[in-house]
Amino acid sequence: PANGIDLGGADVDGTVDEFRITSLPTDGTLFLGDPTNPANEVTVNQDIPAANINDLTFVANNPGTFSGSSFTYASIDDDGDIDGTPATVRLTVPPNTFGGEQSVVPNQSTLLNQLPTTIGADPDTQPGEPDVDQFRITGLPDGADGLLYLGNPTDSGSRLLIVDDVLSEVELRSVFFAASPNFDGGEFTYAAIDNEGDQDATPATYVLNGPPETNDAFGTVAPNAFVELDAIAAPGTPITPGTDADGNVVSYRLDVS
């Protein structure tokens, strides 16, 4: 088939013997048979035996920037009559999916509300057509870190999410993460599905950031003395920075008591 598309036709009073290519796709080349052989390039008005129509292959000029195309073909029956309304074959590309990132508190349920404004986009959506319809959960956080729910897990109508669950955009924006007491960071992945049923082959990642850890220190400070904090620890044991399992510590907040 032409990149996985089954082609064909029918004749109510006979058989379809051939197909005529009535227009060619842009941004690429159509081949009959081996696409590495330039002699197999298809031309406009080329007639192809019905038995070979599914040997067509489309090769994009630049797969990285290809945003969709189409070509047309018409059935020719055993009487030599040709279909006056050729069929259109649309060559589509999968949608794109965009991720998010959010800080999560251990042992709490958090609404994951840091998704981008546009979660998924389809480069070849036609005017008047919907863009991305759904999103598939393709990967879950480590179960030891927590669980994903559609809806607040404290509500009776919520449900646990599993791999391959398909959600609408409204549902994806209603996902909660119930973090375990020992949560220290995680992630999950999801892929957009467009109105043609194509799924993004490179799912987006939603990063779940855990809180950092701050190290204790102790020491003696003389009354009315001014000392640098890293000088109050015992000799050979200076204050060490805090740590963050899923990132870097960038600042500290002092709670003086």
Backbone as CSV, one residue per row, in Angstrom:
resi,resn,N_x,N_y,N_z,CA_x,CA_y,CA_z,C_x,C_y,C_z
1,PRO,0.818,-1.200,0.000,0.000,0.000,0.000,0.856,1.255,0.000
2,ALA,0.278,2.362,-0.461,0.991,3.639,-0.479,1.153,4.126,0.945
3,ASN,2.315,3.791,1.546,2.600,4.170,2.927,1.503,3.698,3.880
4,GLY,1.056,2.450,3.696,0.078,1.858,4.590,-1.357,2.120,4.215
5,ILE,-1.630,2.761,3.063,-2.988,3.070,2.625,-3.416,2.038,1.589
6,ASP,-4.542,1.367,1.815,-5.050,0.396,0.852,-5.807,1.131,-0.256
7,LEU,-5.386,0.908,-1.496,-6.006,1.549,-2.646,-6.840,0.530,-3.411
8,GLY,-7.825,1.015,-4.180,-8.629,0.084,-4.967,-9.834,0.767,-5.576
9,GLY,-10.672,-0.030,-6.229,-11.874,0.472,-6.875,-12.801,-0.673,-7.214
10,ALA,-13.973,-0.353,-7.765,-14.962,-1.379,-8.101,-15.720,-0.960,-9.353
11,ASP,-16.278,-1.942,-10.052,-17.081,-1.696,-11.257,-18.338,-2.544,-11.164
12,VAL,-19.512,-1.897,-11.223,-20.765,-2.623,-10.997,-21.106,-3.606,-12.112
13,ASP,-20.551,-3.386,-13.335,-20.898,-4.289,-14.434,-19.682,-4.965,-15.059
14,GLY,-18.628,-5.071,-14.268,-17.430,-5.721,-14.793,-16.326,-5.725,-13.749
15,THR,-15.094,-5.531,-14.202,-13.953,-5.533,-13.302,-13.112,-4.286,-13.544
16,VAL,-12.391,-3.899,-12.524,-11.416,-2.819,-12.657,-10.087,-3.448,-13.047
17,ASP,-9.577,-3.036,-14.206,-8.337,-3.632,-14.707,-7.114,-2.780,-14.388
18,GLU,-7.308,-1.454,-14.385,-6.170,-0.555,-14.201,-6.602,0.657,-13.378
19,PHE,-5.575,1.400,-12.957,-5.799,2.687,-12.303,-4.891,3.714,-12.976
20,ARG,-5.437,4.909,-13.198,-4.643,5.983,-13.793,-4.325,7.027,-12.717
21,ILE,-3.055,7.385,-12.627,-2.646,8.449,-11.708,-2.964,9.778,-12.387
22,THR,-3.917,10.518,-11.830,-4.381,11.746,-12.485,-3.740,13.011,-11.930
23,SER,-3.122,12.924,-10.781,-2.314,14.032,-10.246,-1.307,13.467,-9.258
24,LEU,-0.205,14.183,-9.072,0.884,13.710,-8.224,0.963,14.524,-6.935
25,PRO,1.520,13.930,-5.886,1.705,14.676,-4.643,2.831,15.698,-4.772
26,THR,2.752,16.724,-3.956,3.845,17.690,-3.856,4.750,17.291,-2.688
27,ASP,5.893,17.924,-2.607,6.838,17.709,-1.492,7.353,16.285,-1.410
28,GLY,7.318,15.556,-2.531,7.834,14.197,-2.519,7.587,13.505,-3.839
29,THR,7.917,12.222,-3.890,7.840,11.456,-5.132,7.088,10.159,-4.908
30,LEU,6.267,9.800,-5.874,5.521,8.552,-5.856,6.266,7.526,-6.705
31,PHE,6.461,6.339,-6.151,7.161,5.263,-6.861,6.255,4.039,-6.961
32,LEU,6.448,3.277,-8.037,5.791,1.990,-8.197,6.852,0.921,-8.029
33,GLY,6.835,0.273,-6.866,7.880,-0.696,-6.574,8.994,-0.074,-5.762
34,ASP,10.201,-0.557,-5.983,11.371,-0.158,-5.201,11.612,1.351,-5.321
35,PRO,11.488,2.117,-4.197,11.681,3.562,-4.277,13.142,3.985,-4.431
36,THR,14.058,3.047,-4.291,15.470,3.393,-4.482,15.870,3.370,-5.950
37,ASN,14.971,2.895,-6.816,15.243,2.839,-8.254,14.548,4.011,-8.937
38,PRO,15.306,4.993,-9.448,14.692,6.169,-10.085,13.769,5.810,-11.252
39,ALA,14.019,4.668,-11.890,13.171,4.268,-13.022,11.746,3.946,-12.598
40,ASN,11.519,3.774,-11.295,10.184,3.433,-10.806,9.339,4.655,-10.451
41,GLU,9.849,5.859,-10.723,9.088,7.060,-10.406,7.812,7.119,-11.241
42,VAL,6.706,7.432,-10.588,5.405,7.483,-11.241,5.186,8.864,-11.866
43,THR,4.534,8.891,-13.030,4.247,10.147,-13.722,2.731,10.334,-13.856
44,VAL,2.318,11.569,-14.128,0.902,11.857,-14.340,0.390,11.091,-15.557
45,ASN,-0.820,10.548,-15.438,-1.510,9.779,-16.485,-0.904,8.396,-16.706
46,GLN,-0.029,7.978,-15.801,0.490,6.614,-15.887,-0.602,5.638,-15.469
47,ASP,-0.777,4.580,-16.259,-1.750,3.538,-15.948,-1.042,2.391,-15.233
48,ILE,-1.633,1.968,-14.145,-1.031,0.929,-13.308,-1.990,-0.252,-13.231
49,PRO,-1.528,-1.477,-13.500,-2.406,-2.651,-13.383,-3.015,-2.734,-11.982
50,ALA,-4.276,-3.172,-11.922,-4.973,-3.240,-10.644,-4.210,-4.089,-9.624
51,ALA,-3.539,-5.134,-10.090,-2.811,-6.018,-9.180,-1.611,-5.346,-8.547
52,ASN,-1.172,-4.212,-9.125,0.035,-3.537,-8.630,-0.237,-2.207,-7.931
53,ILE,-1.503,-1.819,-7.814,-1.783,-0.489,-7.285,-1.298,-0.326,-5.848
54,ASN,-1.271,-1.400,-5.087,-0.798,-1.294,-3.707,0.712,-1.439,-3.589
55,ASP,1.408,-1.381,-4.733,2.871,-1.350,-4.705,3.397,0.080,-4.742
56,LEU,2.503,1.059,-4.675,2.923,2.463,-4.676,3.571,2.824,-3.340
57,THR,4.609,3.641,-3.407,5.290,4.147,-2.222,5.539,5.640,-2.400
58,PHE,5.303,6.404,-1.346,5.579,7.836,-1.368,6.817,8.106,-0.531
59,VAL,7.740,8.895,-1.098,8.955,9.295,-0.385,8.970,10.815,-0.303
60,ALA,8.941,11.351,0.909,8.947,12.802,1.101,10.320,13.374,0.765
61,ASN,10.326,14.579,0.202,11.602,15.247,-0.092,12.386,15.503,1.182
62,ASN,11.699,15.966,2.213,12.335,16.239,3.497,11.402,15.751,4.600
63,PRO,11.612,14.527,5.092,10.692,13.978,6.101,10.558,14.859,7.331
64,GLY,11.627,15.599,7.672,11.582,16.425,8.870,10.641,17.602,8.779
65,THR,10.365,18.077,7.569,9.490,19.241,7.408,8.213,18.920,6.629
66,PHE,8.043,17.674,6.207,6.855,17.300,5.437,5.602,17.549,6.255
67,SER,4.627,18.252,5.676,3.406,18.612,6.411,2.145,18.103,5.726
68,GLY,2.281,17.096,4.876,1.114,16.504,4.251,0.994,16.827,2.772
69,SER,0.351,15.935,2.037,0.152,16.140,0.607,-0.966,15.197,0.153
70,SER,-1.174,15.119,-1.175,-2.205,14.228,-1.703,-1.952,13.948,-3.179
71,PHE,-2.580,12.895,-3.687,-2.596,12.633,-5.123,-3.940,12.022,-5.477
72,THR,-4.251,11.963,-6.760,-5.533,11.401,-7.198,-5.315,10.278,-8.197
73,TYR,-6.267,9.349,-8.239,-6.202,8.240,-9.180,-7.618,7.810,-9.539
74,ALA,-7.756,7.214,-10.719,-9.077,6.836,-11.227,-9.074,5.405,-11.726
75,SER,-10.186,4.710,-11.496,-10.343,3.325,-11.961,-10.615,3.293,-13.475
76,ILE,-10.068,2.271,-14.124,-10.355,1.983,-15.537,-10.888,0.553,-15.604
77,ASP,-12.109,0.372,-16.167,-12.713,-0.961,-16.142,-12.325,-1.770,-17.374
78,ASP,-12.888,-2.974,-17.459,-12.533,-3.888,-18.535,-13.102,-3.458,-19.885
79,ASP,-13.954,-2.410,-19.887,-14.437,-1.841,-21.150,-13.605,-0.628,-21.572
80,GLY,-12.617,-0.268,-20.746,-11.792,0.904,-21.057,-12.365,2.204,-20.553
81,ASP,-13.500,2.147,-19.812,-14.095,3.359,-19.260,-13.327,3.782,-18.004
82,ILE,-13.161,5.111,-17.842,-12.432,5.638,-16.695,-13.378,6.416,-15.792
83,ASP,-13.185,6.296,-14.518,-13.978,7.036,-13.537,-13.778,8.530,-13.763
84,GLY,-14.866,9.271,-13.945,-14.771,10.712,-14.181,-14.557,11.524,-12.929
85,THR,-14.606,10.876,-11.764,-14.387,11.582,-10.490,-13.287,10.856,-9.713
86,PRO,-12.028,11.120,-10.055,-10.922,10.422,-9.403,-10.976,10.531,-7.879
87,ALA,-10.463,9.518,-7.234,-10.384,9.503,-5.771,-9.119,10.226,-5.323
88,THR,-9.199,10.797,-4.122,-8.058,11.505,-3.546,-7.439,10.678,-2.430
89,VAL,-6.123,10.557,-2.455,-5.369,9.890,-1.397,-4.633,10.966,-0.617
90,ARG,-4.971,11.097,0.658,-4.295,12.076,1.505,-3.129,11.425,2.222
91,LEU,-1.975,12.057,2.123,-0.765,11.597,2.795,-0.552,12.506,4.002
92,THR,-0.804,11.965,5.158,-0.811,12.787,6.367,0.439,12.557,7.211
93,VAL,0.620,13.427,8.184,1.721,13.286,9.140,1.126,13.239,10.543
94,PRO,1.803,12.567,11.472,1.276,12.494,12.840,1.289,13.872,13.504
95,PRO,0.483,14.034,14.546,0.470,15.308,15.266,1.686,15.448,16.173
96,ASN,1.865,16.645,16.709,2.916,16.927,17.680,2.296,17.076,19.064
97,THR,3.043,16.670,20.084,2.563,16.754,21.464,3.553,17.567,22.287
98,PHE,3.016,18.385,23.207,3.855,19.275,24.009,3.671,18.958,25.490
99,GLY,4.773,18.963,26.230,4.776,18.535,27.624,4.619,19.673,28.610
100,GLY,4.815,19.355,29.870,4.717,20.329,30.942,5.620,19.949,32.092
101,GLU,5.618,20.792,33.120,6.480,20.554,34.286,5.828,21.208,35.492
102,GLN,5.897,20.517,36.631,5.222,21.035,37.817,5.876,20.479,39.075
103,SER,5.923,21.302,40.115,6.410,20.854,41.412,5.271,20.211,42.192
104,VAL,5.579,19.109,42.846,4.571,18.321,43.552,5.027,18.099,44.987
105,VAL,4.092,18.217,45.936,4.377,18.005,47.355,4.141,16.541,47.702
106,PRO,5.075,15.887,48.372,4.864,14.490,48.758,3.614,14.315,49.623
107,ASN,2.995,13.127,49.477,1.854,12.737,50.294,0.640,13.653,50.096
108,GLN,0.543,14.267,48.916,-0.622,15.077,48.584,-1.080,14.762,47.167
109,SER,-2.351,15.059,46.879,-2.882,14.940,45.526,-2.887,16.316,44.889
110,THR,-2.328,16.419,43.687,-2.145,17.705,43.022,-2.764,17.671,41.634
111,LEU,-3.565,18.692,41.301,-4.068,18.855,39.945,-2.908,19.273,39.054
112,LEU,-2.699,18.546,37.964,-1.584,18.846,37.067,-2.029,19.918,36.077
113,ASN,-1.859,21.174,36.489,-2.408,22.311,35.746,-1.348,23.152,35.045
114,GLN,-0.185,22.564,34.799,0.874,23.292,34.108,1.072,22.796,32.675
115,LEU,0.018,22.279,32.078,0.064,21.922,30.663,0.104,23.193,29.825
116,PRO,0.747,23.139,28.642,0.778,24.327,27.787,-0.608,24.654,27.233
117,THR,-0.764,25.868,26.728,-2.031,26.271,26.126,-2.403,25.344,24.980
118,THR,-1.411,25.022,24.143,-1.601,24.054,23.062,-0.887,22.764,23.446
119,ILE,-1.658,21.720,23.727,-1.056,20.448,24.144,-0.673,19.609,22.936
120,GLY,-1.466,19.695,21.866,-1.189,18.933,20.651,-1.569,19.728,19.424
121,ALA,-0.839,19.528,18.335,-1.112,20.239,17.082,-0.874,19.295,15.916
122,ASP,-1.726,19.415,14.896,-1.638,18.561,13.710,-1.206,19.408,12.515
123,PRO,-0.011,19.177,11.964,0.492,20.033,10.871,-0.338,19.982,9.602
124,ASP,-1.100,18.899,9.394,-1.822,18.784,8.123,-3.336,18.886,8.285
125,THR,-3.796,19.506,9.352,-5.235,19.720,9.512,-5.758,20.625,8.400
126,GLN,-6.860,20.229,7.807,-7.474,21.007,6.739,-8.472,22.004,7.322
127,PRO,-8.722,23.105,6.604,-9.700,24.087,7.085,-11.053,23.445,7.380
128,GLY,-11.615,23.791,8.522,-12.906,23.245,8.913,-12.832,21.912,9.628
129,GLU,-11.635,21.309,9.704,-11.472,20.037,10.398,-11.002,20.267,11.824
130,PRO,-11.356,19.362,12.742,-10.794,19.458,14.092,-9.305,19.158,14.047
131,ASP,-8.587,19.625,15.054,-7.140,19.427,15.087,-6.836,18.115,15.815
132,VAL,-6.309,18.182,16.999,-6.028,16.987,17.784,-7.263,16.633,18.598
133,ASP,-7.701,15.378,18.511,-8.929,14.942,19.170,-8.694,14.379,20.559
134,GLN,-7.614,13.584,20.696,-7.437,12.818,21.926,-5.950,12.707,22.272
135,PHE,-5.704,12.166,23.474,-4.348,11.947,23.952,-4.277,10.580,24.625
136,ARG,-3.226,9.824,24.287,-3.050,8.493,24.871,-1.946,8.538,25.937
137,ILE,-2.228,7.992,27.103,-1.209,7.854,28.143,-0.258,6.736,27.724
138,THR,1.018,7.077,27.515,1.987,6.085,27.027,2.988,5.644,28.088
139,GLY,3.065,6.364,29.183,3.978,5.983,30.253,3.517,6.579,31.570
140,LEU,3.704,5.841,32.662,3.248,6.265,33.987,4.429,6.569,34.907
141,PRO,4.202,7.370,35.944,5.256,7.539,36.954,5.528,6.209,37.654
142,ASP,6.698,6.106,38.275,7.007,4.930,39.087,5.931,4.799,40.162
143,GLY,5.391,3.609,40.309,4.333,3.394,41.282,4.741,3.737,42.710
144,ALA,6.036,3.635,43.014,6.504,3.976,44.355,6.445,5.476,44.610
145,ASP,6.397,6.266,43.526,6.337,7.720,43.669,4.915,8.243,43.732
146,GLY,3.975,7.521,43.139,2.591,7.977,43.170,1.789,7.450,41.998
147,LEU,0.515,7.840,41.938,-0.415,7.337,40.938,-1.134,8.488,40.244
148,LEU,-1.500,8.261,38.980,-2.258,9.240,38.209,-3.745,8.902,38.268
149,TYR,-4.562,9.944,38.406,-6.014,9.762,38.435,-6.670,10.758,37.474
150,LEU,-7.752,10.322,36.866,-8.624,11.241,36.151,-9.632,11.753,37.174
151,GLY,-9.515,13.018,37.546,-10.319,13.582,38.612,-9.605,13.478,39.943
152,ASN,-10.079,14.232,40.891,-9.478,14.233,42.227,-9.686,12.870,42.883
153,PRO,-8.613,12.212,43.310,-8.758,10.858,43.870,-9.604,10.814,45.139
154,THR,-9.860,11.969,45.756,-10.722,11.979,46.931,-12.193,11.965,46.546
155,ASP,-12.489,12.155,45.249,-13.874,12.142,44.777,-14.259,10.736,44.309
156,SER,-15.515,10.396,44.505,-15.972,9.047,44.152,-15.957,8.801,42.645
157,GLY,-16.047,9.861,41.839,-16.093,9.677,40.388,-14.745,9.596,39.724
158,SER,-13.663,9.683,40.466,-12.323,9.608,39.872,-11.982,8.167,39.519
159,ARG,-10.985,8.025,38.643,-10.528,6.670,38.324,-9.029,6.664,38.102
160,LEU,-8.421,5.542,38.432,-6.983,5.352,38.257,-6.658,5.249,36.774
161,LEU,-5.616,5.951,36.338,-5.207,5.897,34.935,-4.153,4.818,34.731
162,ILE,-4.222,4.175,33.566,-3.251,3.153,33.205,-2.712,3.460,31.809
163,VAL,-1.644,2.782,31.429,-1.069,2.941,30.090,-2.106,2.557,29.042
164,ASP,-2.166,3.335,27.985,-3.078,3.180,26.853,-4.449,3.801,27.091
165,ASP,-4.690,4.378,28.264,-5.923,5.142,28.440,-5.917,6.316,27.459
166,VAL,-7.071,6.581,26.837,-7.211,7.680,25.881,-8.125,8.735,26.488
167,LEU,-7.640,9.991,26.513,-8.353,11.085,27.151,-8.610,12.209,26.162
168,SER,-9.695,12.923,26.369,-9.908,14.170,25.647,-9.016,15.247,26.257
169,GLU,-8.938,16.409,25.598,-8.127,17.491,26.168,-8.703,17.942,27.504
170,VAL,-10.026,18.024,27.601,-10.656,18.420,28.862,-10.279,17.438,29.964
171,GLU,-10.284,16.144,29.648,-9.920,15.138,30.645,-8.447,15.225,31.016
172,LEU,-7.579,15.449,30.026,-6.153,15.550,30.321,-5.880,16.715,31.273
173,ARG,-6.651,17.766,31.141,-6.482,18.921,32.032,-7.135,18.692,33.400
174,SER,-7.695,17.503,33.608,-8.316,17.166,34.891,-7.577,16.022,35.583
175,VAL,-6.332,15.776,35.164,-5.548,14.682,35.749,-4.888,15.148,37.054
176,PHE,-4.956,14.289,38.065,-4.318,14.532,39.362,-3.186,13.521,39.555
177,PHE,-2.176,13.945,40.302,-1.107,13.026,40.716,-1.160,12.906,42.229
178,ALA,-1.361,11.674,42.715,-1.367,11.397,44.149,0.035,10.927,44.533
179,ALA,0.811,11.845,45.107,2.207,11.551,45.436,2.303,10.720,46.710
180,SER,3.244,9.789,46.729,3.487,8.987,47.918,4.281,9.817,48.941
181,PRO,4.347,9.369,50.183,5.123,10.114,51.190,6.603,10.244,50.825
182,ASN,7.135,9.288,50.077,8.553,9.309,49.722,8.804,9.838,48.310
183,PHE,7.832,10.521,47.733,7.992,11.048,46.375,9.203,11.966,46.287
184,ASP,10.062,11.707,45.277,11.248,12.548,45.083,11.439,12.935,43.614
185,GLY,10.344,12.900,42.849,10.433,13.281,41.434,10.000,12.147,40.526
186,GLY,9.423,12.500,39.401,8.985,11.488,38.448,8.501,12.141,37.169
187,GLU,7.820,11.351,36.341,7.307,11.857,35.069,6.309,10.862,34.498
188,PHE,5.501,11.346,33.547,4.687,10.455,32.737,4.655,11.006,31.326
189,THR,4.219,10.181,30.363,4.228,10.584,28.963,2.857,10.373,28.343
190,TYR,2.577,11.164,27.311,1.298,11.077,26.601,1.523,11.526,25.163
191,ALA,0.690,11.033,24.254,0.838,11.306,22.822,-0.479,11.783,22.236
192,ALA,-0.410,12.813,21.387,-1.589,13.344,20.723,-2.062,12.378,19.638
193,ILE,-3.373,12.333,19.423,-4.005,11.560,18.354,-4.856,12.529,17.544
194,ASP,-4.612,12.596,16.222,-5.342,13.573,15.412,-6.660,12.991,14.896
195,ASN,-7.395,13.802,14.130,-8.725,13.389,13.669,-8.670,12.280,12.620
196,GLU,-7.462,11.960,12.109,-7.308,10.835,11.178,-6.896,9.558,11.892
197,GLY,-6.723,9.635,13.211,-6.321,8.473,13.991,-4.826,8.302,14.095
198,ASP,-4.044,9.239,13.522,-2.588,9.153,13.629,-2.150,9.575,15.029
199,GLN,-1.160,8.864,15.570,-0.644,9.151,16.910,0.797,9.616,16.830
200,ASP,1.125,10.629,17.620,2.498,11.124,17.688,3.417,9.986,18.126
201,ALA,4.458,9.736,17.320,5.400,8.649,17.636,6.419,9.060,18.690
202,THR,6.456,10.343,19.036,7.401,10.842,20.045,6.608,11.529,21.154
203,PRO,6.061,10.751,22.086,5.211,11.318,23.136,5.903,12.430,23.920
204,ALA,5.088,13.334,24.466,5.595,14.414,25.307,5.734,13.923,26.746
205,THR,6.594,14.608,27.500,6.844,14.256,28.899,6.331,15.349,29.820
206,TYR,5.624,14.950,30.859,5.212,15.863,31.919,6.080,15.534,33.123
207,VAL,6.912,16.506,33.516,7.884,16.299,34.594,7.253,16.662,35.925
208,LEU,7.386,15.781,36.884,6.892,15.990,38.243,8.097,16.209,39.153
209,ASN,8.263,17.441,39.612,9.433,17.781,40.425,9.158,17.546,41.902
210,GLY,10.090,16.879,42.574,9.993,16.689,44.012,10.714,17.799,44.756
211,PRO,10.454,17.964,46.044,11.112,19.016,46.828,12.570,18.657,47.120
212,PRO,13.410,19.670,47.367,14.807,19.396,47.711,14.942,18.982,49.175
213,GLU,16.138,18.509,49.523,16.480,18.169,50.900,17.523,19.165,51.396
214,THR,17.357,19.621,52.629,18.307,20.566,53.220,19.058,19.876,54.350
215,ASN,20.373,20.015,54.369,21.213,19.342,55.358,21.312,20.154,56.651
216,ASP,21.258,19.458,57.781,21.406,20.105,59.083,22.868,20.458,59.346
217,ALA,23.081,21.456,60.186,24.424,21.812,60.668,24.288,22.358,62.081
218,PHE,25.367,22.367,62.841,25.313,22.873,64.210,26.655,23.527,64.548
219,GLY,26.632,24.331,65.600,27.859,24.980,66.041,27.559,25.996,67.123
220,THR,28.608,26.588,67.644,28.483,27.557,68.739,28.797,28.951,68.230
221,VAL,27.955,29.899,68.595,28.162,31.296,68.225,28.232,32.118,69.501
222,ALA,29.286,32.870,69.668,29.449,33.718,70.858,28.443,34.866,70.817
223,PRO,27.970,35.323,72.003,27.033,36.454,72.036,27.609,37.679,71.333
224,ASN,26.754,38.381,70.603,27.124,39.617,69.905,28.213,39.415,68.853
225,ALA,28.452,38.173,68.463,29.490,37.906,67.455,28.847,37.780,66.083
226,PHE,29.615,38.100,65.076,29.193,37.938,63.694,30.083,36.876,63.051
227,VAL,29.477,35.834,62.573,30.265,34.765,61.951,29.592,34.358,60.646
228,GLU,30.396,33.849,59.742,29.839,33.246,58.536,29.241,31.892,58.901
229,LEU,28.104,31.588,58.295,27.416,30.355,58.672,28.268,29.121,58.458
230,ASP,29.121,29.117,57.416,29.914,27.904,57.191,31.067,27.793,58.175
231,ALA,31.171,28.758,59.138,32.242,28.677,60.134,31.750,28.130,61.460
232,ILE,30.448,27.905,61.617,29.944,27.471,62.920,29.975,25.958,63.084
233,ALA,30.183,25.225,61.990,30.215,23.773,62.103,31.522,23.325,62.725
234,ALA,31.535,22.102,63.194,32.754,21.546,63.776,33.858,21.510,62.730
235,PRO,35.115,21.624,63.163,36.229,21.605,62.197,36.146,20.372,61.282
236,GLY,36.310,20.625,59.996,36.298,19.531,59.030,34.915,19.127,58.585
237,THR,33.864,19.762,59.112,32.489,19.425,58.703,31.738,20.708,58.361
238,PRO,32.112,21.354,57.274,31.430,22.599,56.896,29.991,22.325,56.466
239,ILE,29.202,23.393,56.472,27.841,23.261,55.988,27.876,22.871,54.517
240,THR,27.130,21.863,54.164,27.067,21.441,52.760,25.743,21.883,52.170
241,PRO,25.708,22.146,50.883,24.457,22.591,50.256,23.375,21.537,50.367
242,GLY,22.156,21.974,50.167,21.060,21.026,50.067,21.150,20.252,48.765
243,THR,20.319,19.254,48.631,20.325,18.424,47.426,18.912,18.325,46.849
244,ASP,18.851,18.091,45.566,17.571,17.932,44.874,17.694,16.745,43.938
245,ALA,16.877,15.722,44.171,16.998,14.472,43.408,16.700,14.657,41.929
246,ASP,15.874,15.667,41.575,15.513,15.827,40.169,15.921,17.185,39.601
247,GLY,16.911,17.825,40.235,17.372,19.121,39.725,18.497,19.671,40.558
248,ASN,18.571,20.995,40.669,19.632,21.658,41.414,19.030,22.631,42.422
249,VAL,19.692,22.788,43.566,19.289,23.784,44.550,19.827,25.139,44.095
250,VAL,18.950,26.127,43.984,19.364,27.439,43.464,19.321,28.526,44.526
251,SER,18.612,28.309,45.635,18.567,29.326,46.688,18.098,28.674,47.982
252,TYR,18.181,29.431,49.078,17.772,28.947,50.389,16.881,29.991,51.056
253,ARG,15.909,29.553,51.829,15.067,30.443,52.618,15.364,30.218,54.086
254,LEU,15.695,31.289,54.833,16.032,31.189,56.235,14.775,31.301,57.080
255,ASP,14.633,30.357,58.015,13.570,30.385,59.019,14.262,30.513,60.368
256,VAL,14.361,31.719,60.885,15.123,31.980,62.104,14.243,31.744,63.317
257,SER,14.737,30.921,64.223,13.972,30.670,65.439,14.929,30.525,66.625
